[in-house]
Amino acid sequence: DQQVKQNSPSLSVQEGRISILNCDYTNSMFDYFLWYKKYPAEGPTFLISISSIKDKNEDGRFTVFLNKSAKHLSLHIVPSQPGDSAVYFCAASGSGGSNYKLTFGKGTLLTVNP
Amino acid sequence: GAGVSQSPRYKVAKRGQDVALRCDPISGHVSLFWYQQALGQGPEFLTYFQNEAQLDKSGLPSDRFFAERPEGSVSTLKIQRTQQEDSAVYLCASRHRTGTASYEQYFGPGTRLTVT
């Protein structure tokens, strides 16, 4: 039973347009969410995060939205650039005694076409 | 750079061989994690250290897997009597310290293990 789900295995977007990557979770104990970006043959690179006490966090071209009641989060990239082409992983963490390990989704391959 | 490093980057083992994978975390990072990433999947938690103490090994798939961090810095993941299902990328990550408000973990490049 996957606790973090990324239902779109891939997404293709034109350069300059918006990319929207989605993520759903089932475990209500999760209260911190992260997005990682991964290029081939490299480890995941931290991109942006959000605490469950917020509904939006913005960093440059990247914005993460959290809808806690729907257990849904999304990553918006505006404007998309060809260098954004990578696999994006959504990850979640609990708090208190379990605030250390990350639970990941399967990832979404984003392709930004020039 | 001062990132997480892992060695070797690639390892081919014959079924039944033992392997040892090394992780050098970011200097000063208290927490260290190992994850296993199978093809087409996201990373899955294996084990967690705070300094030299292994606080959670619930993700280790069998007793053939063993991890240590004896001096609270470098860590080694050992797999005994490797099986084909052990083929995966093994990722190491570190995090600054407990009790902070942020949960970001910083990953190394991984070791790709292929068992033939």
XYZ file of C-alpha atoms in Angstrom:
230
model
C 0.000 0.000 0.000
C 1.649 3.139 -1.250
C 1.360 5.975 1.223
C 2.626 8.572 -1.251
C 1.317 8.408 -4.798
C 2.356 10.173 -7.939
C -0.192 8.985 -10.443
C 1.377 10.533 -13.531
C 4.500 8.630 -14.578
C 5.369 11.326 -17.099
C 4.554 14.881 -18.160
C 5.589 16.802 -21.254
C 5.483 20.616 -21.328
C 6.562 23.343 -23.712
C 9.366 25.661 -22.650
C 8.028 28.798 -20.972
C 4.739 27.199 -19.942
C 3.711 25.997 -16.504
C 4.508 22.485 -15.279
C 2.213 21.060 -12.607
C 3.235 17.879 -10.824
C 0.797 16.230 -8.470
C 1.121 14.062 -5.391
C -1.406 12.406 -3.073
C -0.830 10.840 0.310
C -2.868 8.599 2.551
C -1.145 8.771 5.929
C -2.659 11.563 8.024
C 0.414 11.495 10.300
C 2.526 13.068 7.564
C 3.060 16.727 8.281
C 6.060 17.748 6.216
C 6.358 17.379 2.471
C 9.296 17.715 0.141
C 10.010 17.674 -3.572
C 13.212 16.261 -4.952
C 14.560 16.417 -8.478
C 16.682 13.629 -9.923
C 18.866 13.527 -13.005
C 20.088 10.160 -14.368
C 23.037 8.659 -12.471
C 22.773 11.282 -9.733
C 21.184 11.263 -6.308
C 17.958 13.166 -5.608
C 18.441 16.906 -5.085
C 16.236 18.764 -2.613
C 14.050 21.339 -4.333
C 11.405 22.760 -2.008
C 9.387 21.769 1.039
C 6.252 22.694 2.932
C 5.033 22.189 6.454
C 1.446 21.138 7.055
C 0.758 24.412 8.855
C 1.104 26.219 5.526
C -0.768 25.882 2.261
C 1.808 27.449 -0.017
C 5.554 27.880 -0.220
C 7.340 29.688 -3.014
C 10.982 29.729 -4.054
C 11.763 31.457 -7.322
C 10.148 29.573 -10.179
C 8.970 26.786 -7.849
C 5.801 26.847 -5.760
C 4.388 24.005 -3.709
C 0.710 23.984 -2.748
C -0.700 21.794 0.017
C -4.364 20.878 0.418
C -4.378 19.060 3.707
C -8.065 18.167 3.685
C -7.674 16.490 0.307
C -4.268 15.031 1.233
C -2.916 16.478 -1.986
C 0.061 18.575 -2.919
C 1.347 19.966 -6.168
C 4.539 21.493 -7.489
C 4.258 24.344 -9.982
C 7.210 25.357 -12.126
C 6.830 28.659 -13.934
C 8.254 29.244 -16.468
C 9.463 25.757 -17.342
C 12.948 25.463 -18.803
C 14.607 22.570 -20.688
C 17.028 22.148 -17.768
C 14.044 21.276 -15.574
C 13.712 17.985 -17.442
C 14.236 15.319 -14.764
C 12.348 12.886 -12.539
C 10.538 14.639 -9.691
C 9.841 12.798 -6.461
C 7.321 13.793 -3.838
C 8.278 12.756 -0.289
C 6.604 12.966 3.097
C 7.694 12.809 6.706
C 5.930 12.455 10.021
C 6.742 14.300 13.219
C 7.659 13.413 16.742
C 9.281 10.033 17.068
C 8.989 9.317 13.354
C 10.141 12.642 12.034
C 13.171 11.283 10.342
C 12.490 8.903 7.493
C 11.089 10.023 4.165
C 8.408 8.116 2.278
C 8.661 8.696 -1.461
C 6.319 8.418 -4.401
C 7.382 6.621 -7.578
C 8.271 9.837 -9.361
C 7.112 11.767 -12.426
C 9.371 12.219 -15.437
C 9.102 15.815 -16.614
C 10.207 16.648 -20.137
C 10.388 20.321 -21.102
C 10.552 20.735 -24.853
C 12.404 23.715 -26.358
C 32.479 19.928 -2.823
C 31.141 19.200 0.633
C 28.267 16.966 -0.376
C 27.494 13.358 0.509
C 29.840 10.951 -1.224
C 29.389 7.235 -1.828
C 31.694 4.522 -3.056
C 31.867 2.551 -5.168
C 29.531 4.180 -7.686
C 28.969 0.855 -9.422
C 29.345 -2.663 -8.117
C 28.800 -5.970 -9.873
C 28.634 -8.993 -7.604
C 28.102 -12.648 -8.292
C 25.178 -14.167 -6.451
C 26.331 -15.286 -3.034
C 29.134 -12.733 -2.691
C 29.297 -10.218 0.140
C 29.446 -6.495 -0.665
C 30.195 -3.366 1.366
C 28.959 0.072 0.351
C 30.431 3.208 1.875
C 28.892 6.577 2.647
C 30.642 9.793 3.699
C 27.987 12.230 4.944
C 28.214 15.982 4.965
C 30.607 17.039 7.710
C 28.813 17.715 10.976
C 25.566 16.048 9.950
C 24.224 14.057 12.843
C 21.633 11.976 11.021
C 22.427 9.437 8.312
C 19.997 7.379 6.277
C 20.204 4.518 3.800
C 17.581 4.026 1.099
C 17.153 1.405 -1.607
C 15.816 2.430 -5.006
C 14.654 -0.280 -7.370
C 14.214 0.457 -11.063
C 11.173 2.624 -11.714
C 10.460 3.128 -8.022
C 11.061 5.841 -5.475
C 13.705 5.425 -2.775
C 12.634 3.200 0.115
C 13.908 3.642 3.656
C 16.313 1.026 4.981
C 17.878 2.340 8.174
C 18.662 5.468 10.186
C 21.545 6.555 12.432
C 21.781 9.414 14.847
C 25.505 9.810 15.403
C 26.743 6.239 15.957
C 23.417 4.894 17.230
C 21.272 2.924 14.809
C 17.824 4.067 15.882
C 15.739 2.391 13.205
C 16.536 -0.597 11.029
C 12.946 -1.511 10.262
C 13.437 -1.138 6.493
C 16.269 -3.643 6.140
C 14.757 -6.398 3.962
C 16.499 -9.342 5.608
C 19.149 -10.286 8.122
C 21.614 -10.379 5.222
C 21.655 -6.572 5.401
C 23.735 -4.888 8.059
C 24.707 -1.240 8.540
C 27.121 0.469 10.882
C 28.444 3.928 11.695
C 30.965 3.241 14.439
C 32.371 6.761 14.890
C 29.298 8.720 13.978
C 30.537 9.848 10.584
C 31.277 7.346 7.784
C 28.747 4.541 7.394
C 28.940 1.160 5.701
C 26.040 -0.890 4.393
C 26.957 -4.555 4.087
C 24.987 -7.153 2.197
C 25.894 -10.777 2.768
C 25.262 -13.598 0.315
C 23.834 -11.240 -2.318
C 20.762 -12.296 -4.266
C 19.476 -11.026 -7.601
C 16.634 -9.173 -5.887
C 19.267 -7.051 -4.109
C 20.068 -5.368 -7.437
C 19.175 -1.698 -6.940
C 20.652 1.725 -6.351
C 21.607 2.258 -2.712
C 21.335 5.875 -1.650
C 22.822 7.479 1.422
C 21.500 10.761 2.819
C 22.431 13.001 5.721
C 20.649 15.650 7.681
C 21.990 18.322 9.972
C 20.532 17.615 13.360
C 17.438 16.523 15.150
C 15.067 19.014 16.667
C 15.335 21.439 13.808
C 12.281 22.597 11.973
C 13.467 21.355 8.617
C 13.427 17.775 7.441
C 15.509 18.052 4.305
C 17.879 15.208 3.658
C 20.837 15.585 1.315
C 21.568 12.608 -0.892
C 24.713 11.138 -2.313
C 24.960 9.929 -5.927
C 24.201 6.340 -4.951
C 25.844 2.973 -5.551
C 24.324 0.911 -8.327
C 24.555 -2.745 -7.315
C 24.038 -5.426 -9.936
C 23.934 -9.036 -8.787
C 24.522 -11.575 -11.560
